[in-house]
């Protein structure tokens, strides 16, 4: 990942925490075993606790991603053509799009990746529940839908525990860049999140928006970033983390799967 720390957690000069996420690149033996080493698993846990997010690179073969991407891009244009009836998320350039629920496109390396499960199970406890499977598709700009960003928000737009209780697994089907709408991330904000910093009620289309005054306070402490996430990577983030889907300024549809896992204790 561009601008990240790889394999360890480091602070910036002057003691400030970095704005870019930690990225782990598993070794060949880890990939063959389908299991991170204790050292890399510890890096993942530290990153999730401190930053609310970690990236694991080189987990999914590109040909597997290409096959699913081709189908979902076709579906995305069909959904976009529905205009106001499209299942958009905050704005019409960002479509809430489920992957096709058929065996032909269900590859376990994407949806049931054992290394991802190792991380989520270590963080949430054994046998976390898979509660959600969808995706966020950033569409290329048109005259009707110029590149527009989501408001900064938290997906945990309700009263919730102060400990980690749910994780989101994001799988980009192509390399994500600032140009094609890589997600803006506000690392560390999962620690002080909840309805007290949000506008909008649960169930509203634009719920979970972070209050402007809270954004400015946080920006002075640890500003956001919009990282490059290489194709084949998986992003694991705390459900509480502040983030924003950004407008796609490229000519290519950018699909990012989103799956949620929740602690079985809840």
C-alpha positions as a LaTeX table, in Angstrom:
\begin{tabular}{lrrr}
\hline
Residue & $x$ (\AA) & $y$ (\AA) & $z$ (\AA) \\
\hline
Unk1 & 0.00 & 0.00 & 0.00 \\
Unk2 & 1.25 & 3.45 & $-0.86$ \\
Unk3 & 2.54 & 5.33 & 2.16 \\
Unk4 & 1.89 & 2.60 & 4.74 \\
Unk5 & 3.98 & 0.81 & 7.31 \\
Unk6 & 4.54 & $-2.84$ & 6.41 \\
Unk7 & 4.78 & $-5.57$ & 9.04 \\
Unk8 & 5.06 & $-3.24$ & 12.04 \\
Unk9 & 3.38 & $-0.25$ & 13.63 \\
Unk10 & 5.36 & 2.98 & 13.70 \\
Unk11 & 4.68 & 6.52 & 14.83 \\
Unk12 & 5.52 & 9.57 & 12.80 \\
Unk13 & 8.24 & 11.98 & 13.82 \\
Unk14 & 7.25 & 14.08 & 16.80 \\
Unk15 & 5.10 & 11.32 & 18.28 \\
Unk16 & 2.11 & 11.83 & 16.00 \\
Unk17 & 0.35 & 8.70 & 14.87 \\
Unk18 & 0.46 & 8.02 & 11.11 \\
Unk19 & $-2.56$ & 8.81 & 8.97 \\
Unk20 & $-1.99$ & 5.89 & 6.58 \\
Unk21 & $-2.98$ & 2.35 & 7.57 \\
Unk22 & $-0.66$ & $-0.50$ & 8.36 \\
Unk23 & $-0.31$ & $-3.08$ & 5.60 \\
Unk24 & 0.76 & $-6.71$ & 6.06 \\
Unk25 & 2.23 & $-8.74$ & 3.21 \\
Unk26 & 2.04 & $-12.45$ & 4.09 \\
Unk27 & 5.01 & $-14.61$ & 3.22 \\
Unk28 & 4.79 & $-17.50$ & 0.78 \\
Unk29 & 4.68 & $-19.98$ & 3.65 \\
Unk30 & 1.87 & $-18.06$ & 5.36 \\
Unk31 & $-0.17$ & $-18.11$ & 2.16 \\
Unk32 & 0.49 & $-21.82$ & 1.70 \\
Unk33 & $-0.63$ & $-22.53$ & 5.28 \\
Unk34 & $-3.56$ & $-20.08$ & 4.96 \\
Unk35 & $-2.53$ & $-18.64$ & 8.29 \\
Unk36 & $-0.60$ & $-15.58$ & 9.41 \\
Unk37 & 2.43 & $-16.07$ & 11.59 \\
Unk38 & 2.04 & $-15.14$ & 15.27 \\
Unk39 & 4.10 & $-12.00$ & 14.58 \\
Unk40 & 1.91 & $-10.80$ & 11.71 \\
Unk41 & $-1.28$ & $-11.71$ & 13.57 \\
Unk42 & $-0.07$ & $-9.56$ & 16.46 \\
Unk43 & 0.55 & $-6.67$ & 14.03 \\
Unk44 & $-3.01$ & $-7.06$ & 12.75 \\
Unk45 & $-4.42$ & $-6.99$ & 16.29 \\
Unk46 & $-2.40$ & $-3.93$ & 17.29 \\
Unk47 & $-3.46$ & $-2.11$ & 14.14 \\
Unk48 & $-7.14$ & $-2.91$ & 14.62 \\
Unk49 & $-7.05$ & $-1.84$ & 18.27 \\
Unk50 & $-5.05$ & 1.35 & 17.67 \\
Unk51 & $-6.16$ & 2.44 & 14.19 \\
Unk52 & $-9.43$ & 0.58 & 13.72 \\
Unk53 & $-8.17$ & $-0.85$ & 10.42 \\
Unk54 & $-5.54$ & $-3.10$ & 8.82 \\
Unk55 & $-4.76$ & $-4.06$ & 5.21 \\
Unk56 & $-3.59$ & $-7.53$ & 4.19 \\
Unk57 & $-2.11$ & $-7.61$ & 0.70 \\
Unk58 & $-1.70$ & $-10.36$ & $-1.92$ \\
Unk59 & $-4.49$ & $-12.55$ & $-0.52$ \\
Unk60 & $-6.68$ & $-13.05$ & $-3.58$ \\
Unk61 & $-5.65$ & $-14.05$ & $-7.11$ \\
Unk62 & $-6.28$ & $-11.42$ & $-9.76$ \\
Unk63 & $-8.05$ & $-13.77$ & $-12.16$ \\
Unk64 & $-10.61$ & $-14.61$ & $-9.48$ \\
Unk65 & $-11.24$ & $-10.91$ & $-8.89$ \\
Unk66 & $-11.44$ & $-10.17$ & $-12.62$ \\
Unk67 & $-14.17$ & $-12.75$ & $-13.13$ \\
Unk68 & $-16.39$ & $-11.31$ & $-10.41$ \\
Unk69 & $-15.60$ & $-7.74$ & $-11.42$ \\
Unk70 & $-16.73$ & $-8.29$ & $-15.00$ \\
Unk71 & $-20.15$ & $-9.46$ & $-13.81$ \\
Unk72 & $-20.59$ & $-6.77$ & $-11.16$ \\
Unk73 & $-19.63$ & $-3.97$ & $-13.55$ \\
Unk74 & $-22.35$ & $-5.17$ & $-15.95$ \\
Unk75 & $-24.84$ & $-5.20$ & $-13.08$ \\
Unk76 & $-23.72$ & $-1.76$ & $-11.90$ \\
Unk77 & $-24.74$ & $-0.08$ & $-15.15$ \\
Unk78 & $-28.15$ & $-1.77$ & $-14.94$ \\
Unk79 & $-28.61$ & $-0.45$ & $-11.41$ \\
Unk80 & $-27.40$ & 3.02 & $-12.37$ \\
Unk81 & $-30.00$ & 3.18 & $-15.17$ \\
Unk82 & $-32.74$ & 3.00 & $-12.53$ \\
Unk83 & $-31.77$ & 6.56 & $-11.52$ \\
Unk84 & $-33.73$ & 7.61 & $-8.42$ \\
Unk85 & $-34.80$ & 4.00 & $-7.88$ \\
Unk86 & $-31.18$ & 2.88 & $-7.86$ \\
Unk87 & $-29.96$ & 1.52 & $-4.48$ \\
Unk88 & $-27.55$ & 4.41 & $-4.07$ \\
Unk89 & $-25.69$ & 5.18 & $-0.88$ \\
Unk90 & $-25.80$ & 8.91 & 0.09 \\
Unk91 & $-25.47$ & 9.99 & $-3.57$ \\
Unk92 & $-26.24$ & 8.44 & $-6.97$ \\
Unk93 & $-22.58$ & 8.05 & $-7.90$ \\
Unk94 & $-22.13$ & 5.51 & $-5.10$ \\
Unk95 & $-24.29$ & 2.41 & $-5.52$ \\
Unk96 & $-24.99$ & $-0.13$ & $-2.78$ \\
Unk97 & $-24.51$ & $-3.29$ & $-4.85$ \\
Unk98 & $-24.67$ & $-6.91$ & $-3.71$ \\
Unk99 & $-22.46$ & $-9.53$ & $-5.37$ \\
Unk100 & $-24.43$ & $-12.05$ & $-7.45$ \\
Unk101 & $-25.81$ & $-14.68$ & $-5.03$ \\
Unk102 & $-25.01$ & $-17.66$ & $-7.25$ \\
Unk103 & $-22.44$ & $-20.43$ & $-6.91$ \\
Unk104 & $-20.74$ & $-19.51$ & $-10.18$ \\
Unk105 & $-19.35$ & $-16.30$ & $-8.64$ \\
Unk106 & $-18.92$ & $-17.44$ & $-5.04$ \\
Unk107 & $-15.20$ & $-18.04$ & $-4.65$ \\
Unk108 & $-14.13$ & $-18.97$ & $-1.13$ \\
Unk109 & $-10.86$ & $-17.06$ & $-1.42$ \\
Unk110 & $-12.97$ & $-13.89$ & $-1.59$ \\
Unk111 & $-15.87$ & $-14.64$ & 0.72 \\
Unk112 & $-14.45$ & $-17.21$ & 3.16 \\
Unk113 & $-10.75$ & $-16.43$ & 3.15 \\
Unk114 & $-9.08$ & $-18.38$ & 5.99 \\
Unk115 & $-6.54$ & $-15.67$ & 6.78 \\
Unk116 & $-9.33$ & $-13.09$ & 7.08 \\
Unk117 & $-11.24$ & $-15.49$ & 9.32 \\
Unk118 & $-8.12$ & $-15.95$ & 11.45 \\
Unk119 & $-7.93$ & $-12.18$ & 12.01 \\
Unk120 & $-11.65$ & $-11.63$ & 12.65 \\
Unk121 & $-11.88$ & $-14.63$ & 14.99 \\
Unk122 & $-8.89$ & $-13.43$ & 16.99 \\
Unk123 & $-10.37$ & $-9.94$ & 17.28 \\
Unk124 & $-14.02$ & $-10.82$ & 17.93 \\
Unk125 & $-13.78$ & $-14.25$ & 19.51 \\
Unk126 & $-14.38$ & $-17.70$ & 18.00 \\
Unk127 & $-16.98$ & $-18.27$ & 15.29 \\
Unk128 & $-18.02$ & $-14.65$ & 14.55 \\
Unk129 & $-21.35$ & $-14.29$ & 12.75 \\
Unk130 & $-21.40$ & $-13.23$ & 9.09 \\
Unk131 & $-24.25$ & $-10.70$ & 9.14 \\
Unk132 & $-23.98$ & $-8.70$ & 5.90 \\
Unk133 & $-22.70$ & $-9.13$ & 2.35 \\
Unk134 & $-22.91$ & $-6.28$ & $-0.14$ \\
Unk135 & $-20.63$ & $-3.81$ & $-1.87$ \\
Unk136 & $-20.01$ & $-0.14$ & $-2.66$ \\
Unk137 & $-19.62$ & 0.72 & $-6.33$ \\
Unk138 & $-18.18$ & 4.11 & $-7.28$ \\
Unk139 & $-19.44$ & 4.93 & $-10.76$ \\
Unk140 & $-17.54$ & 6.97 & $-13.35$ \\
Unk141 & $-18.76$ & 10.58 & $-13.55$ \\
Unk142 & $-21.54$ & 11.64 & $-15.89$ \\
Unk143 & $-23.36$ & 14.95 & $-16.39$ \\
Unk144 & $-26.12$ & 13.66 & $-14.10$ \\
Unk145 & $-23.75$ & 12.18 & $-11.51$ \\
Unk146 & $-20.54$ & 14.21 & $-11.15$ \\
Unk147 & $-17.96$ & 12.78 & $-8.72$ \\
Unk148 & $-19.47$ & 13.41 & $-5.30$ \\
Unk149 & $-18.20$ & 12.24 & $-1.93$ \\
Unk150 & $-20.19$ & 10.80 & 0.91 \\
Unk151 & $-20.29$ & 12.71 & 4.19 \\
Unk152 & $-17.84$ & 11.38 & 6.76 \\
Unk153 & $-19.82$ & 8.85 & 8.76 \\
Unk154 & $-19.73$ & 5.77 & 10.95 \\
Unk155 & $-21.60$ & 2.59 & 10.03 \\
Unk156 & $-22.30$ & 2.11 & 13.74 \\
Unk157 & $-25.12$ & 4.67 & 13.77 \\
Unk158 & $-26.66$ & 3.38 & 17.01 \\
Unk159 & $-25.79$ & 2.90 & 20.67 \\
Unk160 & $-23.12$ & 0.23 & 20.78 \\
Unk161 & $-20.48$ & $-1.33$ & 23.04 \\
Unk162 & $-17.19$ & 0.52 & 23.55 \\
Unk163 & $-15.18$ & $-2.62$ & 22.79 \\
Unk164 & $-14.71$ & $-4.12$ & 19.27 \\
Unk165 & $-17.93$ & $-5.96$ & 18.44 \\
Unk166 & $-18.15$ & $-5.94$ & 14.63 \\
Unk167 & $-15.72$ & $-5.74$ & 11.71 \\
Unk168 & $-16.19$ & $-4.88$ & 8.04 \\
Unk169 & $-14.20$ & $-6.82$ & 5.44 \\
Unk170 & $-13.68$ & $-4.82$ & 2.24 \\
Unk171 & $-12.40$ & $-6.50$ & $-0.93$ \\
Unk172 & $-11.67$ & $-4.13$ & $-3.82$ \\
Unk173 & $-12.02$ & $-5.86$ & $-7.18$ \\
Unk174 & $-9.47$ & $-3.50$ & $-8.77$ \\
Unk175 & $-6.69$ & $-1.39$ & $-7.32$ \\
Unk176 & $-8.28$ & 1.48 & $-5.40$ \\
Unk177 & $-6.73$ & 4.93 & $-5.83$ \\
Unk178 & $-7.75$ & 8.47 & $-4.94$ \\
Unk179 & $-8.70$ & 8.95 & $-8.60$ \\
Unk180 & $-11.22$ & 6.08 & $-8.71$ \\
Unk181 & $-12.67$ & 6.69 & $-5.26$ \\
Unk182 & $-10.50$ & 5.04 & $-2.62$ \\
Unk183 & $-12.26$ & 5.37 & 0.75 \\
Unk184 & $-11.25$ & 8.29 & 2.96 \\
Unk185 & $-10.20$ & 6.88 & 6.35 \\
Unk186 & $-10.08$ & 8.59 & 9.74 \\
Unk187 & $-7.83$ & 6.23 & 11.67 \\
Unk188 & $-8.32$ & 5.89 & 15.40 \\
Unk189 & $-11.84$ & 7.32 & 15.44 \\
Unk190 & $-13.41$ & 3.99 & 16.41 \\
Unk191 & $-12.28$ & 4.66 & 19.97 \\
Unk192 & $-14.54$ & 7.70 & 20.45 \\
Unk193 & $-17.49$ & 6.98 & 18.18 \\
Unk194 & $-21.21$ & 6.81 & 18.75 \\
Unk195 & $-24.42$ & 8.81 & 18.45 \\
Unk196 & $-22.95$ & 11.67 & 20.50 \\
Unk197 & $-20.70$ & 12.67 & 17.55 \\
Unk198 & $-23.26$ & 11.93 & 14.81 \\
Unk199 & $-26.12$ & 13.62 & 13.00 \\
Unk200 & $-28.89$ & 11.59 & 11.42 \\
Unk201 & $-30.89$ & 8.75 & 12.91 \\
Unk202 & $-30.50$ & 5.03 & 12.35 \\
Unk203 & $-32.56$ & 3.99 & 9.33 \\
Unk204 & $-32.22$ & 7.29 & 7.47 \\
Unk205 & $-30.43$ & 7.28 & 4.12 \\
Unk206 & $-27.71$ & 9.59 & 5.48 \\
Unk207 & $-27.50$ & 8.37 & 9.06 \\
Unk208 & $-24.26$ & 8.28 & 11.03 \\
Unk209 & $-22.88$ & 11.58 & 9.66 \\
Unk210 & $-20.16$ & 12.99 & 11.90 \\
Unk211 & $-20.81$ & 16.51 & 13.19 \\
Unk212 & $-18.62$ & 19.16 & 11.49 \\
Unk213 & $-17.18$ & 20.40 & 14.77 \\
Unk214 & $-16.09$ & 16.86 & 15.66 \\
Unk215 & $-14.38$ & 16.48 & 12.28 \\
Unk216 & $-12.35$ & 19.65 & 12.78 \\
Unk217 & $-11.28$ & 18.58 & 16.26 \\
Unk218 & $-10.16$ & 15.21 & 14.94 \\
Unk219 & $-8.41$ & 16.68 & 11.90 \\
Unk220 & $-6.10$ & 18.62 & 14.20 \\
Unk221 & $-5.12$ & 15.41 & 16.00 \\
Unk222 & $-4.85$ & 12.90 & 13.16 \\
Unk223 & $-5.98$ & 13.99 & 9.68 \\
Unk224 & $-7.67$ & 11.56 & 7.27 \\
Unk225 & $-6.04$ & 9.75 & 4.37 \\
Unk226 & $-7.17$ & 8.34 & 1.04 \\
Unk227 & $-4.74$ & 5.46 & 0.43 \\
Unk228 & $-3.90$ & 3.35 & $-2.59$ \\
Unk229 & $-5.04$ & $-0.24$ & $-1.94$ \\
Unk230 & $-3.48$ & $-2.76$ & $-4.35$ \\
Unk231 & $-5.62$ & $-5.30$ & $-6.18$ \\
Unk232 & $-5.64$ & $-8.60$ & $-4.30$ \\
Unk233 & $-5.78$ & $-6.88$ & $-0.90$ \\
Unk234 & $-8.35$ & $-7.20$ & 1.85 \\
Unk235 & $-9.16$ & $-4.31$ & 4.19 \\
Unk236 & $-10.46$ & $-5.15$ & 7.67 \\
Unk237 & $-11.91$ & $-2.25$ & 9.66 \\
Unk238 & $-13.80$ & $-1.70$ & 12.87 \\
Unk239 & $-17.47$ & $-0.96$ & 12.18 \\
Unk240 & $-17.21$ & 2.18 & 14.35 \\
Unk241 & $-14.45$ & 3.83 & 12.30 \\
Unk242 & $-15.24$ & 7.15 & 10.60 \\
Unk243 & $-14.87$ & 7.02 & 6.82 \\
Unk244 & $-16.29$ & 8.43 & 3.59 \\
Unk245 & $-16.80$ & 7.01 & 0.13 \\
Unk246 & $-15.15$ & 9.38 & $-2.34$ \\
Unk247 & $-16.17$ & 10.36 & $-5.85$ \\
Unk248 & $-14.81$ & 8.40 & $-8.80$ \\
Unk249 & $-12.98$ & 10.73 & $-11.20$ \\
Unk250 & $-11.78$ & 7.93 & $-13.51$ \\
Unk251 & $-13.52$ & 6.26 & $-16.46$ \\
Unk252 & $-13.57$ & 2.86 & $-14.75$ \\
Unk253 & $-16.23$ & 1.41 & $-12.45$ \\
Unk254 & $-14.71$ & 0.70 & $-9.03$ \\
Unk255 & $-16.38$ & $-2.11$ & $-7.09$ \\
Unk256 & $-15.50$ & $-2.78$ & $-3.44$ \\
Unk257 & $-17.19$ & $-5.67$ & $-1.63$ \\
Unk258 & $-18.32$ & $-5.08$ & 1.94 \\
Unk259 & $-18.98$ & $-7.92$ & 4.37 \\
Unk260 & $-19.70$ & $-7.58$ & 8.08 \\
Unk261 & $-18.85$ & $-9.97$ & 10.89 \\
Unk262 & $-20.15$ & $-9.63$ & 14.43 \\
Unk263 & $-19.09$ & $-11.17$ & 17.70 \\
Unk264 & $-21.09$ & $-14.30$ & 18.49 \\
Unk265 & $-21.27$ & $-13.05$ & 22.10 \\
Unk266 & $-23.81$ & $-10.36$ & 21.11 \\
\hline
\end{tabular}
